[in-house]
Coordinates of N, CA, C and O in Angstrom, one line a residue:
T1 N 38.7 37.6 -92.5 CA 39.2 37.4 -93.9 C 38.2 37.2 -94.9 O 38.5 37.0 -96.1
G2 N 36.9 37.1 -94.5 CA 35.8 36.8 -95.4 C 35.7 35.4 -95.8 O 34.9 35.0 -96.7
N3 N 36.4 34.5 -95.1 CA 36.4 33.1 -95.4 C 35.4 32.4 -94.4 O 35.8 31.9 -93.4
D4 N 34.1 32.4 -94.8 CA 33.1 31.9 -93.9 C 33.3 30.4 -93.6 O 33.0 29.9 -92.5
A5 N 33.7 29.6 -94.6 CA 33.9 28.2 -94.4 C 34.9 27.9 -93.4 O 34.7 27.1 -92.5
L6 N 36.0 28.6 -93.4 CA 37.1 28.5 -92.4 C 36.6 29.0 -91.0 O 36.9 28.3 -90.0
A7 N 35.9 30.1 -91.0 CA 35.4 30.6 -89.8 C 34.5 29.7 -89.1 O 34.6 29.4 -87.9
V8 N 33.5 29.1 -89.8 CA 32.5 28.3 -89.2 C 33.2 27.0 -88.7 O 32.9 26.5 -87.6
K9 N 34.1 26.5 -89.5 CA 34.8 25.2 -89.1 C 35.6 25.5 -87.8 O 35.6 24.7 -86.9
S10 N 36.3 26.6 -87.7 CA 37.1 27.0 -86.5 C 36.2 27.2 -85.3 O 36.5 26.7 -84.2
L11 N 35.1 27.9 -85.5 CA 34.2 28.2 -84.4 C 33.5 26.9 -83.9 O 33.3 26.7 -82.7
E12 N 33.1 26.0 -84.8 CA 32.5 24.7 -84.4 C 33.5 23.9 -83.6 O 33.2 23.2 -82.6
S13 N 34.8 23.9 -84.1 CA 35.8 23.2 -83.3 C 36.0 23.7 -81.9 O 36.2 23.0 -81.0
A14 N 36.0 25.0 -81.9 CA 36.2 25.7 -80.6 C 35.0 25.3 -79.6 O 35.3 25.0 -78.4
M15 N 33.8 25.3 -80.1 CA 32.7 24.9 -79.3 C 32.8 23.5 -78.9 O 32.4 23.1 -77.7
A16 N 33.2 22.6 -79.8 CA 33.3 21.2 -79.5 C 34.4 20.9 -78.4 O 34.3 19.9 -77.7
S17 N 35.4 21.8 -78.3 CA 36.5 21.6 -77.4 C 36.0 21.7 -75.9 O 36.7 21.2 -75.0
G18 N 34.9 22.4 -75.7 CA 34.4 22.6 -74.3 C 35.2 23.7 -73.6 O 35.0 23.9 -72.4
R19 N 36.1 24.4 -74.3 CA 36.9 25.4 -73.6 C 36.4 26.8 -73.8 O 37.1 27.8 -73.4
I20 N 35.3 27.0 -74.4 CA 34.7 28.3 -74.6 C 34.1 28.8 -73.3 O 33.3 28.0 -72.7
P21 N 34.4 30.0 -72.8 CA 33.8 30.4 -71.5 C 32.3 30.6 -71.7 O 31.8 31.0 -72.8
A22 N 31.6 30.3 -70.7 CA 30.1 30.4 -70.7 C 29.6 31.8 -71.2 O 28.6 31.9 -71.9
S23 N 30.4 32.8 -70.8 CA 30.0 34.1 -71.2 C 30.1 34.4 -72.7 O 29.5 35.4 -73.2
E24 N 30.9 33.6 -73.4 CA 31.0 33.7 -74.9 C 30.2 32.7 -75.7 O 30.1 32.9 -76.9
S25 N 29.7 31.7 -75.0 CA 29.1 30.6 -75.7 C 27.9 31.1 -76.6 O 27.8 30.7 -77.8
L26 N 27.0 31.9 -76.1 CA 25.9 32.3 -76.8 C 26.3 33.1 -78.1 O 25.8 32.9 -79.2
N27 N 27.2 34.1 -77.9 CA 27.6 34.9 -79.1 C 28.2 34.0 -80.2 O 28.0 34.2 -81.4
I28 N 29.0 33.0 -79.8 CA 29.6 32.1 -80.8 C 28.6 31.3 -81.4 O 28.6 31.1 -82.7
T29 N 27.7 30.7 -80.6 CA 26.6 29.9 -81.2 C 25.8 30.7 -82.2 O 25.5 30.2 -83.3
E30 N 25.4 31.9 -81.8 CA 24.6 32.7 -82.8 C 25.5 33.0 -84.0 O 24.9 33.0 -85.1
G31 N 26.7 33.3 -83.9 CA 27.6 33.6 -85.0 C 27.7 32.4 -86.0 O 27.6 32.5 -87.2
I32 N 27.8 31.2 -85.4 CA 27.8 30.0 -86.2 C 26.5 29.8 -87.0 O 26.5 29.5 -88.2
A33 N 25.4 30.1 -86.3 CA 24.1 30.0 -87.0 C 24.0 31.0 -88.2 O 23.6 30.6 -89.3
R34 N 24.5 32.2 -87.9 CA 24.4 33.2 -89.0 C 25.3 32.9 -90.2 O 24.9 33.1 -91.3
I35 N 26.5 32.4 -89.9 CA 27.4 32.0 -91.0 C 26.8 30.9 -91.8 O 26.8 30.9 -93.1
H36 N 26.2 29.8 -91.2 CA 25.6 28.8 -91.9 C 24.4 29.3 -92.8 O 24.2 28.9 -93.9
Y37 N 23.7 30.3 -92.2 CA 22.6 30.9 -93.0 C 23.1 31.6 -94.2 O 22.5 31.4 -95.3
R38 N 24.1 32.4 -94.0 CA 24.7 33.1 -95.2 C 25.2 32.1 -96.2 O 25.2 32.4 -97.4
Q39 N 25.7 31.0 -95.8 CA 26.2 30.0 -96.8 C 25.0 29.1 -97.4 O 25.3 28.2 -98.2
K40 N 23.8 29.4 -97.0 CA 22.6 28.7 -97.4 C 22.6 27.3 -97.0 O 22.0 26.4 -97.6
N41 N 23.2 27.0 -95.9 CA 23.2 25.7 -95.2 C 22.1 25.8 -94.1 O 22.4 25.9 -93.0
Y42 N 20.9 25.7 -94.6 CA 19.8 26.0 -93.7 C 19.6 24.9 -92.6 O 19.1 25.3 -91.5
K43 N 19.9 23.7 -92.9 CA 19.8 22.7 -91.8 C 20.7 23.0 -90.7 O 20.3 23.0 -89.5
Q44 N 22.0 23.3 -91.0 CA 22.9 23.6 -89.9 C 22.6 24.9 -89.2 O 22.7 25.1 -88.0
A45 N 22.1 25.9 -90.0 CA 21.7 27.2 -89.4 C 20.6 27.0 -88.4 O 20.6 27.5 -87.3
A46 N 19.6 26.1 -88.8 CA 18.5 25.8 -87.9 C 19.0 25.1 -86.6 O 18.6 25.4 -85.5
D47 N 19.9 24.2 -86.8 CA 20.4 23.4 -85.7 C 21.1 24.3 -84.7 O 20.9 24.3 -83.5
W48 N 22.0 25.2 -85.2 CA 22.7 26.1 -84.3 C 21.8 27.2 -83.7 O 22.0 27.6 -82.6
A49 N 20.9 27.7 -84.5 CA 19.9 28.7 -84.0 C 19.1 28.0 -82.9 O 18.8 28.7 -81.8
A50 N 18.7 26.8 -83.0 CA 18.0 26.1 -82.0 C 18.8 26.0 -80.7 O 18.3 26.2 -79.6
R51 N 20.1 25.7 -80.8 CA 21.0 25.7 -79.7 C 21.0 27.0 -79.0 O 21.0 27.1 -77.8
A52 N 21.1 28.1 -79.8 CA 21.2 29.4 -79.3 C 19.9 29.8 -78.5 O 20.0 30.4 -77.4
T53 N 18.7 29.4 -79.1 CA 17.5 29.8 -78.4 C 17.3 29.1 -77.1 O 16.5 29.5 -76.2
G54 N 18.0 28.0 -76.9 CA 17.9 27.3 -75.6 C 18.8 27.9 -74.5 O 18.8 27.4 -73.4
E55 N 19.7 28.8 -74.9 CA 20.6 29.4 -73.9 C 20.0 30.6 -73.2 O 19.3 31.4 -73.9
P56 N 20.3 30.8 -72.0 CA 19.9 32.1 -71.3 C 20.4 33.3 -72.0 O 21.5 33.3 -72.5
G57 N 19.5 34.3 -72.1 CA 19.9 35.5 -72.8 C 19.8 35.5 -74.3 O 20.2 36.5 -75.0
A58 N 19.2 34.5 -74.9 CA 19.1 34.4 -76.3 C 18.2 35.5 -76.8 O 17.2 35.9 -76.2
R59 N 18.6 36.0 -78.0 CA 17.9 37.1 -78.6 C 16.8 36.6 -79.5 O 16.9 35.5 -80.1
I60 N 15.7 37.4 -79.6 CA 14.6 37.0 -80.4 C 15.0 36.8 -81.9 O 14.3 36.0 -82.6
E61 N 16.0 37.5 -82.4 CA 16.5 37.3 -83.7 C 16.9 35.9 -84.1 O 16.7 35.5 -85.2
M62 N 17.3 35.2 -83.1 CA 17.7 33.8 -83.3 C 16.4 32.9 -83.6 O 16.5 32.0 -84.3
R63 N 15.3 33.3 -82.9 CA 14.1 32.5 -83.2 C 13.6 32.8 -84.6 O 13.1 31.9 -85.3
L64 N 13.8 34.1 -85.1 CA 13.5 34.4 -86.5 C 14.4 33.6 -87.4 O 13.9 33.1 -88.4
L65 N 15.7 33.6 -87.1 CA 16.6 32.9 -88.0 C 16.3 31.4 -88.0 O 16.3 30.8 -89.1
L66 N 15.9 30.8 -86.9 CA 15.5 29.4 -86.8 C 14.3 29.2 -87.6 O 14.2 28.2 -88.4
G67 N 13.3 30.0 -87.5 CA 12.0 29.9 -88.2 C 12.3 30.0 -89.7 O 11.7 29.1 -90.5
H68 N 13.0 30.9 -90.1 CA 13.3 31.1 -91.6 C 14.1 30.0 -92.1 O 13.9 29.5 -93.2
S69 N 15.1 29.6 -91.4 CA 16.0 28.4 -91.8 C 15.2 27.2 -91.9 O 15.3 26.4 -92.9
A70 N 14.3 26.9 -90.9 CA 13.5 25.7 -91.0 C 12.6 25.8 -92.2 O 12.4 24.8 -92.9
Y71 N 12.0 26.9 -92.5 CA 11.1 27.1 -93.6 C 11.9 26.8 -94.9 O 11.4 26.0 -95.8
L72 N 13.1 27.3 -95.0 CA 13.9 27.1 -96.3 C 14.4 25.7 -96.4 O 14.8 25.2 -97.4
N73 N 14.3 24.9 -95.2 CA 14.7 23.5 -95.2 C 13.5 22.6 -95.3 O 13.6 21.4 -95.0
N74 N 12.4 23.2 -95.6 CA 11.1 22.5 -95.7 C 10.6 21.8 -94.4 O 9.9 20.9 -94.4
D75 N 11.1 22.4 -93.3 CA 10.6 21.9 -92.0 C 9.5 22.9 -91.5 O 9.8 23.8 -90.7
F76 N 8.4 22.8 -92.1 CA 7.3 23.8 -91.9 C 6.7 23.8 -90.5 O 6.3 24.8 -90.0
A77 N 6.7 22.6 -89.8 CA 6.2 22.6 -88.5 C 7.1 23.4 -87.5 O 6.5 24.2 -86.7
T78 N 8.4 23.3 -87.6 CA 9.3 24.1 -86.8 C 9.2 25.5 -87.2 O 9.1 26.4 -86.3
A79 N 9.1 25.8 -88.5 CA 9.0 27.2 -88.9 C 7.7 27.9 -88.3 O 7.8 29.0 -87.7
K80 N 6.6 27.1 -88.3 CA 5.3 27.7 -87.8 C 5.5 27.9 -86.3 O 5.1 29.0 -85.8
T81 N 6.0 27.0 -85.6 CA 6.2 27.1 -84.1 C 7.1 28.3 -83.8 O 6.7 29.1 -82.9
E82 N 8.2 28.5 -84.5 CA 9.1 29.5 -84.1 C 8.6 30.9 -84.5 O 8.7 31.9 -83.7
I83 N 8.0 31.0 -85.6 CA 7.4 32.3 -86.1 C 6.2 32.7 -85.1 O 6.1 33.9 -84.8
A84 N 5.4 31.7 -84.8 CA 4.3 32.0 -83.8 C 4.9 32.5 -82.5 O 4.3 33.4 -81.9
A85 N 6.0 31.9 -82.0 CA 6.6 32.4 -80.8 C 7.1 33.8 -80.9 O 7.0 34.6 -80.0
V86 N 7.7 34.2 -82.1 CA 8.2 35.5 -82.3 C 7.0 36.5 -82.3 O 7.0 37.6 -81.7
I87 N 5.9 36.1 -82.9 CA 4.7 37.0 -83.0 C 4.1 37.2 -81.6 O 3.8 38.3 -81.2
A88 N 4.0 36.1 -80.8 CA 3.5 36.1 -79.5 C 4.4 37.0 -78.6 O 3.8 37.8 -77.8
A89 N 5.7 36.9 -78.7 CA 6.6 37.8 -77.9 C 6.4 39.3 -78.3 O 6.4 40.1 -77.4
G90 N 6.2 39.5 -79.6 CA 6.0 40.9 -80.0 C 4.6 41.4 -79.5 O 4.6 42.6 -79.1
E91 N 3.6 40.6 -79.5 CA 2.3 41.1 -79.0 C 2.4 41.3 -77.5 O 1.8 42.3 -77.0
K92 N 3.1 40.4 -76.8 CA 3.2 40.6 -75.3 C 4.0 41.9 -75.0 O 3.7 42.5 -74.0
A93 N 5.0 42.2 -75.8 CA 5.8 43.4 -75.6 C 5.0 44.7 -76.0 O 5.4 45.8 -75.6
G94 N 3.9 44.5 -76.7 CA 3.1 45.7 -77.1 C 3.5 46.2 -78.4 O 3.2 47.3 -78.8

């Protein structure tokens, strides 16, 4: 419906319920992070992106979102750490 505020509230409630299947948890966590980022709620975006990066199968894009969100939230130490990890992964991959 294009209502990001309602979507993020609903998804966060679903995650808090503990009833989300493990196979869907990562996708929903990443989705919540992206919605917060679009809403320019960088603290919440960073928090949810950090949760996503801690899950098995996390995509490198979440580390980028975490780094950028942290930077925009003036958390430069986290931004530096996350962007350095992305660069290292890219170098390792060739």
